Structure formats: C-alpha cells, structure tokens
Amino acid sequence: MKINGNYLNLQESYLFLTVAQKVEAFRRANPGKPVYRLGIGDVTLPLAPAVVAALKEASDEMGRAETFKGYGDYEGYGFLREAVCGYYAKKGVDLKPGEVFISDGAKSDLGNILDIFSNDNTVLIPDPVYPVYVDTNIMAGRRVMFMEGSEGNGFLPMPDNSVPADIIYLCSPNNPTGGVYDKEQLKAWVDYANGRGAVILFDGAYESFVRSEGLPTSIYEVDGARTCAIEFCSLSKTAGFTGTRCGYTVIPEGLERGGQPLNKLWLRRQSTKFNGVPYIIQRGAQAVFTETGMGQVRRNVDYYLANAKVIADALTEKGVWFTGGLNSPYIWLKCPGGMSSWQFFDYLLENANVVGTPGAGFGAAGEGFFRLTAFGGRENIEMAMRRFAGVI
Ligand code: PLP
C-alpha cells in the first residue's frame, strides 16, 4: 500500500501558527497590554436578519411531514440557482440556471474542480496568493509555475505569451493584495487563455467589495470569457457565511476542452462525490439575493469597506506604499524602512501592539510586504491605526 507521495511535497504552513505563538509570547511578557488584531481573515458581523428569518422558516419546514426534504439536487435547488442568475443579470451577465452549481463554499470547489483536469496540465498561479491554489495542485502532482506580483505591476501580473500554461488562477479582488483587475486587464487574460486553449479559474470570493464604477465583479463581464473561464463565488465574505457555508460555481455551457463540455464533466463529478448543500442553508442563501437581504448584506460590506478606508487613509498620510483598501477588505503594504515581512511583524507588535500578517507567508514575492484586514470592529481599527502611525 502506498500513500499519495505528493502530500510530502507540500510545504508546512507555519504562517498563522507562528503569528499566534508570537502574539501569545508577547501577551505573556506584557500582561494587561491590549493587542490590536488586524490580521483577521474572517468576518465578524452577524448574519443579516433576512437570512436568519429564512433559515428559521426552512428549519420549521424540515420539521413538518408535508414540507420535509431529503436529498436535494447535486447542483443545488432551482430556486437558488435562479436567484444567482438574477444577481448576475443585474451585472449585465446572462446566465442560465444550468450553468450555476451551488457549493458549500469556494474553497472546496476551487480544489475539487481539479478532478476534471488531467494531472499533465501546467498550472500558472499568482505570487503572492491564497495558498489553496498551490497546495491542491501539489497534492495532485501538477507542475506549478508562478507569476510574480510586484510593486511595478501593482500586484496584478499580466499574461506572457511565452509562458505555456493550461490552468490559470486569477483572484480579483485579490487575497492578500487587495488588487482588482480592470476589464482591459481581464480581457488580456481571456485572450491569452482562449488563444492557448487554457482554462481560467476565476476566484471572485470578494466580488461584493467592488464599488468603483466600471470595475468588473465577474469575469463574464469580459467578452470571450464564456469560452475559457470558470468562476467561483462565495457568500462567506459577501453575507457572513464563513460558518454557514454556501457558494456557487459557474461553468458556462459551450466551455469545452478536449471536445468535452466542462459543465457536464463537473456535474458528473459532483453527482459522484457530492450530495449537495443543506436545504436550510440554501434557503438562507436565497434570502441574500432578495431586495431586503441584498440591502442588509451590502450594509455589512460597507462597514468593512469603511474600516478599510481608515487603514488606507492612515497609510496614505504616512506615505506608505500599498495596494487594496478600496474595493477590498485587504490592505497590502510595503514594509517601511526596508524591513522584511517578519521583521516588520515583530516591530509592529512590540512598538504599537498591532498584529498583521507577514506577506512572505503568501509566497516568495510577498517578502517585504504585509497584510492588514478590515474585518474587525471600527474602534479597534481606529486605535490600531493611531498606534501604527505613531511608530512609522
Ligand atoms: N478564495 C479566497 C481568495 C479566499 O480568501 C477565501 C477565504 O478566505 C476563499 C476563497 C474561501 O471561501 P469559502 O469560505 O467560500 O470557502
């Protein structure tokens, strides 16, 4: 018997563990001193009232014989797939319910989608990036290439026609950099992918944070994307569903590779390995897309965006270079004074008692950079940034 040896090629992720250990050591050495956490990657506001009401009502339905539900459709209930199509229609994107697959969040589908692609494919991944893309491909033994984010390209790497990629990951708005591709930039990626017969895996988990006029919130706003892109979305950050778990994946009809429709392959995969998202949760998710629900979740995202502005304004005032902070809950800053990511972490914790996340933990190109997040409470963030500004 042999294990999947590819797992031995995974790099241990010490990032959040090391952060926690360092904060704990600081606390022990400085009892009673408050620590301001700007490293949180999870939402902090509760579910919207419209969602809670729908969850309760659906729970009651499950307790009555006449309305009880057993197994649902693998690809999700029609009511939710239609609600997602309605959401896209408002962006000017025409989708059919058959192109929408309800998931238990973007993370699972971003990993699972790889089942339908050969391990012989070469994968192109931005650096720095959300670590799931790299690790899921290492597990399968695929060849991974990186495209470097830098100060020069605003951490929005662009295609290079000499690079032979088959699977391309794009994340916009990006975690950790907060960078957002505009339509022209996405069009360049779509042309590159269509030209090569590659597939773009577009992670739109933070699409609801995009507020600037003209910036795309879906890759399908770009001509040609329907023949090369799969889009992954989530209600985690949009509607506070990190613990409730619901998302959706879009695979357009007509997206074919190797003569096979990818939509059909994915349905085959899901019907074999997935038994759907709970009915109760899908009803809660449906409520997000109602007018009332949308208004409520938008107010929560607005709150986080206003937090992000507090951080961005403080950095601007201090002349610190950064990306994000606008159209994103993440702020990605250049460590002052040429410090490394971890040097700056230690400096900030010791001197301002503020905790962020060292950029080097998101990839080699993240060295010398640092991530702050806007998911906390306003007062905490204001205090943290006053202290930050005092030591820069
Ligand atoms: N994609 C990105 C870029 C993320 O940052 C996250 C969560 O932090 C996810 C996907 C996962 O989202 P979900 O909670 O829907 O699995």
Coordinates of C-alpha atoms and ligand atoms in Angstrom, one line a residue, residues 41-42 103-110 130 132-133 171 173-176 203-206 232-237 241-243 245-247 330 371, ligand 1:
G41 CA -9.4 36.9 7.6
D42 CA -12.8 36.1 8.9
S103 CA -21.4 24.7 -3.4
D104 CA -20.6 24.6 0.3
G105 CA -18.1 27.5 -0.4
A106 CA -15.5 28.5 -2.8
K107 CA -12.6 26.6 -1.1
S108 CA -14.0 23.1 -1.7
D109 CA -14.9 23.8 -5.4
L110 CA -11.6 25.5 -6.1
Y130 CA -4.4 32.4 -1.3
V132 CA -5.2 26.8 -1.6
Y133 CA -4.5 27.0 -5.3
C171 CA -8.2 36.1 -7.9
P173 CA -10.3 41.4 -5.7
N174 CA -7.2 39.6 -4.5
N175 CA -6.4 38.0 -1.2
P176 CA -3.8 39.0 0.1
D203 CA -11.9 33.3 -7.8
G204 CA -14.5 36.1 -7.2
A205 CA -14.9 35.4 -3.4
Y206 CA -14.5 39.2 -2.8
F232 CA -16.0 30.6 -8.1
C233 CA -18.0 32.7 -5.8
S234 CA -18.9 32.6 -2.1
L235 CA -21.4 34.0 0.3
S236 CA -18.7 33.8 3.0
K237 CA -17.5 37.4 2.8
F241 CA -21.5 32.8 5.6
T242 CA -18.0 31.7 6.6
G243 CA -19.5 29.4 9.3
R245 CA -21.2 27.6 4.2
C246 CA -22.6 28.3 0.8
G247 CA -21.2 29.4 -2.5
Y330 CA -7.4 43.7 2.4
R371 CA -1.3 42.4 5.0
Ligands
PLP1 N1 -11.0 32.4 -2.1 C1 -10.3 33.3 -1.4 C2 -9.4 34.3 -2.2 C3 -10.4 33.4 0.0 O1 -9.7 34.4 0.6 C4 -11.2 32.5 0.7 C5 -11.4 32.6 2.1 O2 -10.7 33.2 2.8 C6 -11.9 31.6 -0.1 C7 -11.8 31.6 -1.5 C8 -12.8 30.5 0.6 O3 -14.0 30.9 0.7 P1 -15.1 29.9 1.3 O4 -15.4 30.3 2.7 O5 -16.3 30.2 0.4 O6 -14.7 28.5 1.2

